[in-house]
PDB file of C-alpha atoms in Angstrom:
ATOM      1  CA  MET F   1      -9.534   2.807 -54.169  1.00 82.00           C
ATOM      2  CA  PRO F   2      -9.398  -0.721 -55.637  1.00 84.00           C
ATOM      3  CA  THR F   3     -11.924  -3.369 -54.513  1.00 88.00           C
ATOM      4  CA  ARG F   4     -11.127  -6.884 -53.157  1.00 87.00           C
ATOM      5  CA  GLU F   5     -12.175  -8.340 -56.457  1.00 88.00           C
ATOM      6  CA  GLN F   6      -9.832  -5.989 -58.522  1.00 87.00           C
ATOM      7  CA  VAL F   7      -6.837  -6.887 -56.222  1.00 85.00           C
ATOM      8  CA  ASP F   8      -7.751 -10.595 -56.583  1.00 88.00           C
ATOM      9  CA  TRP F   9      -7.726 -10.141 -60.411  1.00 88.00           C
ATOM     10  CA  ALA F  10      -4.421  -8.385 -60.352  1.00 85.00           C
ATOM     11  CA  ALA F  11      -2.744 -10.947 -58.159  1.00 86.00           C
ATOM     12  CA  ARG F  12      -3.951 -13.812 -60.390  1.00 88.00           C
ATOM     13  CA  LYS F  13      -2.721 -11.951 -63.423  1.00 87.00           C
ATOM     14  CA  VAL F  14       0.711 -11.569 -61.850  1.00 86.00           C
ATOM     15  CA  LEU F  15       0.756 -15.299 -61.129  1.00 84.00           C
ATOM     16  CA  ALA F  16      -0.314 -16.146 -64.623  1.00 88.00           C
ATOM     17  CA  ASP F  17       2.427 -14.036 -66.049  1.00 87.00           C
ATOM     18  CA  GLY F  18       4.957 -15.989 -63.977  1.00 84.00           C
ATOM     19  CA  GLY F  19       5.742 -13.066 -61.673  1.00 84.00           C
ATOM     20  CA  ARG F  20       6.059 -12.750 -57.919  1.00 85.00           C
ATOM     21  CA  VAL F  21       3.015 -11.474 -56.154  1.00 86.00           C
ATOM     22  CA  SER F  22       3.902  -8.415 -54.188  1.00 88.00           C
ATOM     23  CA  LEU F  23       2.586  -4.884 -53.494  1.00 82.00           C
ATOM     24  CA  ARG F  24       4.603  -3.410 -56.383  1.00 86.00           C
ATOM     25  CA  THR F  25       3.605  -6.039 -58.932  1.00 88.00           C
ATOM     26  CA  VAL F  26       0.001  -6.061 -57.983  1.00 85.00           C
ATOM     27  CA  ILE F  27      -0.296  -2.197 -58.090  1.00 86.00           C
ATOM     28  CA  ALA F  28       1.463  -2.243 -61.488  1.00 87.00           C
ATOM     29  CA  ALA F  29      -1.009  -4.760 -62.693  1.00 86.00           C
ATOM     30  CA  LEU F  30      -3.901  -2.609 -61.267  1.00 84.00           C
ATOM     31  CA  LYS F  31      -2.648   0.438 -63.130  1.00 85.00           C
ATOM     32  CA  ALA F  32      -2.746  -1.498 -66.383  1.00 82.00           C
ATOM     33  CA  GLY F  33      -6.328  -2.655 -65.631  1.00 78.00           C
ATOM     34  CA  PRO F  34      -9.567  -0.982 -64.908  1.00 69.00           C
ATOM     35  CA  ALA F  35      -8.646   0.145 -61.352  1.00 67.00           C
ATOM     36  CA  ARG F  36      -6.098   2.585 -62.595  1.00 74.00           C
ATOM     37  CA  GLY F  37      -3.711   1.666 -59.738  1.00 73.00           C
ATOM     38  CA  GLY F  38      -3.930   2.055 -56.003  1.00 78.00           C
ATOM     39  CA  SER F  39      -1.955   3.121 -52.941  1.00 82.00           C
ATOM     40  CA  PHE F  40       0.183   0.865 -50.718  1.00 82.00           C
ATOM     41  CA  ARG F  41      -2.143   1.711 -47.865  1.00 80.00           C
ATOM     42  CA  ASP F  42      -5.309   0.673 -49.851  1.00 83.00           C
ATOM     43  CA  VAL F  43      -3.835  -2.399 -51.577  1.00 83.00           C
ATOM     44  CA  GLY F  44      -1.849  -3.714 -48.600  1.00 83.00           C
ATOM     45  CA  PRO F  45      -4.619  -5.145 -46.415  1.00 85.00           C
ATOM     46  CA  LEU F  46      -6.492  -6.649 -49.390  1.00 85.00           C
ATOM     47  CA  LEU F  47      -3.378  -8.285 -50.659  1.00 82.00           C
ATOM     48  CA  ARG F  48      -2.496  -9.594 -47.227  1.00 85.00           C
ATOM     49  CA  ASP F  49      -5.878 -11.244 -46.996  1.00 87.00           C
ATOM     50  CA  TRP F  50      -5.461 -12.636 -50.447  1.00 84.00           C
ATOM     51  CA  LYS F  51      -2.130 -14.266 -49.476  1.00 81.00           C
ATOM     52  CA  ALA F  52      -3.459 -15.586 -46.212  1.00 78.00           C
ATOM     53  CA  GLU F  53      -6.472 -17.224 -47.873  1.00 82.00           C
ATOM     54  CA  ARG F  54      -4.246 -18.990 -50.504  1.00 76.00           C
ATOM     55  CA  ALA F  55      -1.252 -19.627 -48.141  1.00 72.00           C
ATOM     56  CA  TYR F  56       0.745 -17.993 -50.926  1.00 70.00           C
ATOM     57  CA  ARG F  57       4.524 -18.426 -50.842  1.00 62.00           C
ATOM     58  CA  PRO F  58       6.692 -17.007 -53.625  1.00 64.00           C
ATOM     59  CA  ARG F  59       8.760 -19.487 -55.627  1.00 58.00           C
ATOM     60  CA  LEU F  60      12.035 -19.011 -57.252  1.00 52.00           C
ATOM     61  CA  VAL F  61      11.629 -19.620 -61.006  1.00 50.00           C
ATOM     62  CA  PRO F  62      14.837 -18.594 -62.735  1.00 53.00           C
ATOM     63  CA  ALA F  63      14.137 -17.702 -66.378  1.00 53.00           C
ATOM     64  CA  GLY F  64      16.389 -18.640 -69.214  1.00 57.00           C
ATOM     65  CA  LEU F  65      17.668 -21.803 -67.635  1.00 58.00           C
ATOM     66  CA  PRO F  66      17.131 -25.447 -68.737  1.00 66.00           C
ATOM     67  CA  GLU F  67      13.971 -26.919 -67.352  1.00 62.00           C
ATOM     68  CA  ARG F  68      15.900 -29.647 -65.467  1.00 66.00           C
ATOM     69  CA  LEU F  69      18.082 -27.029 -63.808  1.00 65.00           C
ATOM     70  CA  GLN F  70      14.983 -24.933 -63.104  1.00 58.00           C
ATOM     71  CA  ALA F  71      13.429 -27.865 -61.356  1.00 62.00           C
ATOM     72  CA  VAL F  72      16.487 -28.506 -59.214  1.00 68.00           C
ATOM     73  CA  LEU F  73      16.824 -24.826 -58.223  1.00 65.00           C
ATOM     74  CA  GLY F  74      13.125 -24.668 -57.486  1.00 65.00           C
ATOM     75  CA  LYS F  75      13.356 -27.788 -55.270  1.00 68.00           C
ATOM     76  CA  ALA F  76      16.398 -26.293 -53.458  1.00 73.00           C
ATOM     77  CA  ALA F  77      14.527 -23.016 -53.013  1.00 69.00           C
ATOM     78  CA  ALA F  78      11.570 -24.894 -51.538  1.00 70.00           C
ATOM     79  CA  GLU F  79      13.805 -26.796 -49.194  1.00 74.00           C
ATOM     80  CA  MET F  80      15.574 -23.681 -48.123  1.00 77.00           C
ATOM     81  CA  TRP F  81      12.215 -21.968 -47.500  1.00 72.00           C
ATOM     82  CA  GLU F  82      11.057 -24.876 -45.373  1.00 74.00           C
ATOM     83  CA  ALA F  83      14.361 -24.997 -43.537  1.00 76.00           C
ATOM     84  CA  ALA F  84      14.030 -21.107 -42.825  1.00 76.00           C
ATOM     85  CA  GLY F  85      10.451 -21.737 -41.689  1.00 76.00           C
ATOM     86  CA  ALA F  86      11.495 -24.493 -39.367  1.00 78.00           C
ATOM     87  CA  GLU F  87      14.265 -22.314 -38.011  1.00 80.00           C
ATOM     88  CA  ALA F  88      11.894 -19.472 -37.564  1.00 81.00           C
ATOM     89  CA  ALA F  89       9.424 -21.692 -35.786  1.00 81.00           C
ATOM     90  CA  ALA F  90      12.258 -23.028 -33.472  1.00 83.00           C
ATOM     91  CA  ALA F  91      13.335 -19.523 -32.785  1.00 84.00           C
ATOM     92  CA  LEU F  92       9.712 -18.587 -31.917  1.00 84.00           C
ATOM     93  CA  LEU F  93       9.543 -21.486 -29.511  1.00 85.00           C
ATOM     94  CA  VAL F  94      12.829 -20.358 -27.795  1.00 85.00           C
ATOM     95  CA  GLU F  95      11.442 -16.851 -27.584  1.00 86.00           C
ATOM     96  CA  ARG F  96       8.141 -18.120 -26.217  1.00 87.00           C
ATOM     97  CA  ASP F  97      10.001 -20.127 -23.533  1.00 85.00           C
ATOM     98  CA  LYS F  98      12.080 -16.996 -22.651  1.00 85.00           C
ATOM     99  CA  LEU F  99       8.907 -14.959 -22.276  1.00 87.00           C
ATOM    100  CA  ALA F 100       7.341 -17.629 -20.164  1.00 86.00           C
ATOM    101  CA  ALA F 101      10.444 -17.764 -17.966  1.00 82.00           C
ATOM    102  CA  ARG F 102      10.352 -14.015 -17.607  1.00 82.00           C
ATOM    103  CA  ALA F 103       6.681 -14.090 -16.704  1.00 84.00           C
ATOM    104  CA  ARG F 104       7.304 -16.735 -14.005  1.00 83.00           C
ATOM    105  CA  ALA F 105      10.238 -14.715 -12.675  1.00 78.00           C
ATOM    106  CA  GLY F 106       7.930 -11.626 -12.648  1.00 82.00           C
ATOM    107  CA  ASP F 107       5.323 -13.573 -10.752  1.00 81.00           C
ATOM    108  CA  GLU F 108       7.845 -14.716  -8.198  1.00 79.00           C
ATOM    109  CA  LEU F 109       9.176 -11.225  -7.683  1.00 79.00           C
ATOM    110  CA  LEU F 110       5.672  -9.927  -7.290  1.00 74.00           C
ATOM    111  CA  GLU F 111       4.848 -12.657  -4.770  1.00 78.00           C
ATOM    112  CA  GLU F 112       7.967 -11.917  -2.822  1.00 80.00           C
ATOM    113  CA  ALA F 113       7.225  -8.221  -2.904  1.00 80.00           C
ATOM    114  CA  LEU F 114       3.661  -8.855  -1.664  1.00 74.00           C
ATOM    115  CA  ALA F 115       4.983 -11.087   1.076  1.00 81.00           C
ATOM    116  CA  ARG F 116       7.377  -8.352   2.223  1.00 82.00           C
ATOM    117  CA  LEU F 117       4.506  -5.905   2.120  1.00 76.00           C
ATOM    118  CA  ASP F 118       2.551  -8.166   4.409  1.00 76.00           C
ATOM    119  CA  VAL F 119       5.428  -8.320   6.824  1.00 84.00           C
ATOM    120  CA  ALA F 120       5.854  -4.594   6.627  1.00 86.00           C
ATOM    121  CA  GLU F 121       2.125  -4.044   7.319  1.00 79.00           C
ATOM    122  CA  ALA F 122       2.263  -6.428  10.284  1.00 85.00           C
ATOM    123  CA  GLU F 123       5.347  -4.584  11.609  1.00 87.00           C
ATOM    124  CA  ALA F 124       3.726  -1.283  11.124  1.00 89.00           C
ATOM    125  CA  ALA F 125       0.637  -2.435  13.042  1.00 88.00           C
ATOM    126  CA  ARG F 126       2.801  -3.836  15.818  1.00 88.00           C
ATOM    127  CA  LEU F 127       4.638  -0.454  16.006  1.00 88.00           C
ATOM    128  CA  ARG F 128       1.396   1.502  16.063  1.00 88.00           C
ATOM    129  CA  GLU F 129       0.191  -0.706  18.955  1.00 88.00           C
ATOM    130  CA  ARG F 130       3.362  -0.163  20.784  1.00 88.00           C
ATOM    131  CA  VAL F 131       3.299   3.675  20.200  1.00 88.00           C
ATOM    132  CA  GLU F 132      -0.277   3.688  21.460  1.00 87.00           C
ATOM    133  CA  GLY F 133       0.694   1.747  24.541  1.00 88.00           C
ATOM    134  CA  LEU F 134       3.667   4.163  25.197  1.00 87.00           C
ATOM    135  CA  GLU F 135       1.365   7.162  24.719  1.00 84.00           C
ATOM    136  CA  GLU F 136      -1.106   5.683  27.152  1.00 85.00           C
ATOM    137  CA  ARG F 137       1.535   4.993  29.728  1.00 87.00           C
ATOM    138  CA  GLN F 138       2.989   8.508  29.185  1.00 86.00           C
ATOM    139  CA  GLU F 139      -0.500   9.950  29.681  1.00 86.00           C
ATOM    140  CA  LYS F 140      -0.818   7.988  32.941  1.00 87.00           C
ATOM    141  CA  VAL F 141       2.548   9.249  34.114  1.00 88.00           C
ATOM    142  CA  ARG F 142       1.589  12.861  33.284  1.00 89.00           C
ATOM    143  CA  ALA F 143      -1.741  12.437  35.135  1.00 87.00           C
ATOM    144  CA  GLU F 144       0.044  11.001  38.218  1.00 89.00           C
ATOM    145  CA  GLU F 145       2.447  13.855  38.237  1.00 91.00           C
ATOM    146  CA  PHE F 146      -0.370  16.373  37.885  1.00 91.00           C
ATOM    147  CA  TRP F 147      -2.472  14.925  40.668  1.00 91.00           C
ATOM    148  CA  ASP F 148       0.646  14.683  42.830  1.00 91.00           C
ATOM    149  CA  ARG F 149       1.149  18.398  42.418  1.00 92.00           C
ATOM    150  CA  VAL F 150      -2.528  18.870  43.353  1.00 94.00           C
ATOM    151  CA  MET F 151      -2.093  16.778  46.477  1.00 92.00           C
ATOM    152  CA  ARG F 152       0.925  18.926  47.532  1.00 93.00           C
ATOM    153  CA  GLU F 153      -1.102  22.012  46.957  1.00 94.00           C
ATOM    154  CA  VAL F 154      -3.899  20.626  49.104  1.00 94.00           C
ATOM    155  CA  PHE F 155      -1.349  19.636  51.805  1.00 95.00           C
ATOM    156  CA  GLU F 156      -0.226  23.243  52.025  1.00 93.00           C
ATOM    157  CA  ILE F 157      -3.786  24.452  52.303  1.00 94.00           C
ATOM    158  CA  LEU F 158      -4.621  22.136  55.225  1.00 94.00           C
ATOM    159  CA  PRO F 159      -3.976  23.602  58.657  1.00 94.00           C
ATOM    160  CA  THR F 160      -1.296  22.038  60.698  1.00 90.00           C
ATOM    161  CA  ASP F 161      -3.613  21.222  63.575  1.00 90.00           C
ATOM    162  CA  GLY F 162      -7.085  20.818  61.914  1.00 90.00           C
ATOM    163  CA  ALA F 163      -8.979  19.072  59.199  1.00 93.00           C
ATOM    164  CA  MET F 164     -10.945  20.187  56.139  1.00 94.00           C
ATOM    165  CA  SER F 165     -13.324  18.517  53.719  1.00 93.00           C
ATOM    166  CA  ALA F 166     -13.003  18.409  49.957  1.00 93.00           C
ATOM    167  CA  ALA F 167     -15.820  20.825  49.602  1.00 94.00           C
ATOM    168  CA  GLU F 168     -13.918  23.320  51.841  1.00 94.00           C
ATOM    169  CA  ILE F 169     -10.541  22.750  50.014  1.00 94.00           C
ATOM    170  CA  LEU F 170     -11.799  23.002  46.448  1.00 93.00           C
ATOM    171  CA  PRO F 171     -12.481  26.779  46.325  1.00 94.00           C
ATOM    172  CA  LEU F 172      -8.995  27.448  47.811  1.00 94.00           C
ATOM    173  CA  LEU F 173      -7.184  25.798  44.951  1.00 93.00           C
ATOM    174  CA  LYS F 174      -5.456  27.898  42.307  1.00 92.00           C
ATOM    175  CA  ARG F 175      -7.517  28.451  39.156  1.00 91.00           C
ATOM    176  CA  ALA F 176      -4.695  27.035  37.007  1.00 90.00           C
ATOM    177  CA  THR F 177      -4.891  23.816  38.966  1.00 90.00           C
ATOM    178  CA  VAL F 178      -8.637  23.510  38.378  1.00 88.00           C
ATOM    179  CA  ARG F 179      -8.157  24.180  34.636  1.00 89.00           C
ATOM    180  CA  GLY F 180      -5.280  21.722  34.383  1.00 87.00           C
ATOM    181  CA  ALA F 181      -7.408  18.835  35.531  1.00 85.00           C
ATOM    182  CA  ALA F 182      -9.498  19.098  32.290  1.00 81.00           C
ATOM    183  CA  GLY F 183      -6.422  18.015  30.269  1.00 80.00           C
ATOM    184  CA  HIS F 184      -6.363  14.722  32.219  1.00 78.00           C
ATOM    185  CA  ARG F 185      -9.887  13.488  31.481  1.00 77.00           C
ATOM    186  CA  GLU F 186     -10.992  14.072  35.114  1.00 83.00           C
ATOM    187  CA  PRO F 187     -12.592  17.471  36.011  1.00 87.00           C
ATOM    188  CA  LEU F 188     -11.581  18.692  39.374  1.00 89.00           C
ATOM    189  CA  THR F 189     -14.779  18.433  41.316  1.00 91.00           C
ATOM    190  CA  LYS F 190     -15.469  17.783  45.062  1.00 92.00           C
ATOM    191  CA  ARG F 191     -16.001  14.068  44.277  1.00 93.00           C
ATOM    192  CA  THR F 192     -12.780  13.745  42.237  1.00 92.00           C
ATOM    193  CA  LEU F 193     -10.807  15.616  44.899  1.00 93.00           C
ATOM    194  CA  ARG F 194     -12.193  13.486  47.798  1.00 94.00           C
ATOM    195  CA  LYS F 195     -11.421  10.263  45.729  1.00 93.00           C
ATOM    196  CA  LYS F 196      -7.760  11.377  45.019  1.00 92.00           C
ATOM    197  CA  MET F 197      -7.175  12.453  48.680  1.00 93.00           C
ATOM    198  CA  ALA F 198      -8.746   9.209  49.995  1.00 94.00           C
ATOM    199  CA  GLY F 199      -6.429   7.167  47.725  1.00 92.00           C
ATOM    200  CA  ARG F 200      -3.345   8.911  49.010  1.00 92.00           C
ATOM    201  CA  ALA F 201      -4.526   8.414  52.589  1.00 92.00           C
ATOM    202  CA  GLU F 202      -5.003   4.754  52.072  1.00 92.00           C
ATOM    203  CA  GLN F 203      -1.420   4.566  50.739  1.00 90.00           C
ATOM    204  CA  GLY F 204      -0.098   6.496  53.815  1.00 89.00           C
ATOM    205  CA  TRP F 205       0.723   9.609  51.915  1.00 90.00           C
ATOM    206  CA  TYR F 206      -0.092  13.296  52.476  1.00 93.00           C
ATOM    207  CA  PHE F 207      -3.378  12.902  54.441  1.00 94.00           C
ATOM    208  CA  VAL F 208      -5.171  11.216  57.241  1.00 93.00           C
ATOM    209  CA  ALA F 209      -8.826  10.509  56.587  1.00 93.00           C
ATOM    210  CA  GLY F 210     -11.237  11.259  59.381  1.00 90.00           C
ATOM    211  CA  MET F 211     -14.445   9.496  60.210  1.00 85.00           C
ATOM    212  CA  ASP F 212     -16.470  12.564  59.295  1.00 87.00           C
ATOM    213  CA  GLY F 213     -15.037  12.690  55.727  1.00 87.00           C
ATOM    214  CA  ALA F 214     -12.564  15.511  56.555  1.00 93.00           C
ATOM    215  CA  PHE F 215      -8.847  15.196  56.006  1.00 95.00           C
ATOM    216  CA  SER F 216      -5.902  16.305  58.072  1.00 93.00           C
ATOM    217  CA  ARG F 217      -2.273  16.499  57.275  1.00 93.00           C
ATOM    218  CA  GLY F 218      -0.378  13.212  57.197  1.00 91.00           C
ATOM    219  CA  THR F 219       3.089  12.140  56.045  1.00 89.00           C
ATOM    220  CA  PHE F 220       4.557  14.310  53.373  1.00 88.00           C
ATOM    221  CA  PRO F 221       6.451  12.219  50.682  1.00 81.00           C
ATOM    222  CA  THR F 222       9.780  13.707  51.369  1.00 69.00           C
ATOM    223  CA  MET F 223       9.453  12.598  54.966  1.00 48.00           C
ATOM    224  CA  GLY F 224       8.931   8.920  54.041  1.00 44.00           C
ATOM    225  CA  ARG F 225       5.903   6.647  53.747  1.00 45.00           C
ATOM    226  CA  SER F 226       3.971   5.754  56.727  1.00 43.00           C
ATOM    227  CA  LYS F 227       3.771   1.977  57.469  1.00 43.00           C
ATOM    228  CA  ARG F 228      -0.019   1.847  57.388  1.00 43.00           C
ATOM    229  CA  PRO F 229      -2.921   4.196  56.754  1.00 43.00           C
ATOM    230  CA  ALA F 230      -3.818   6.358  59.715  1.00 42.00           C
ATOM    231  CA  LEU F 231      -7.375   7.053  60.661  1.00 41.00           C
ATOM    232  CA  ALA F 232      -8.162  10.275  62.531  1.00 41.00           C
ATOM    233  CA  GLU F 233     -10.505  10.099  65.444  1.00 41.00           C
ATOM    234  CA  ALA F 234     -13.642  12.118  65.049  1.00 39.00           C
ATOM    235  CA  ASP F 235     -14.058  15.023  67.414  1.00 42.00           C
ATOM    236  CA  PRO F 236     -16.445  14.308  70.227  1.00 40.00           C
ATOM    237  CA  ALA F 237     -19.787  15.855  69.706  1.00 34.00           C
TER     238      ALA F 237
END
């Protein structure tokens, strides 16, 4: 593998001989020298650095022509090289502007996409809130339907001409009814049953609440709502 100094020597030799410094000419010079040649992979990076350090540009030097004509051709070649360099630089500027425009367009598209994502997230949050509200209302409706069925069952348990307390009614309810209350976040206890029956009595439905805490039959829903809550008189002691 040739060293940097050997590549430098070979390149300067090619220049001194009036040749064009290239991989092939430098490798040929190395083969004739002490390095005994070198591969393109080994010589390439070293020759690249050599050209960069010296800003090397090959010149057109036609052999066998009059010196005056050689000078004219050399000047023309130099001008053509500069023109090509200027054209390449202009092309690079145009390409740079295109890339910048593409980058700006990409940023705009990304910003638009992110804005749409924000809108979608807000819409999703609104929909989740709406679904939660609907589920809550649905749960309330199911609970109302369940407790209405319980009240109808209690109405059938009550005697037509007497009254019973919640404690007396609870053991007479169906087991399925008691188990069903667990699915509506309110276990069916004496206290819960008394509260539900008192609420219906205040609305004028199903029951009449007595002074002693017992309940008697009131207006069944299919028979219409009573105008005002009825209050049963307590039996005289």
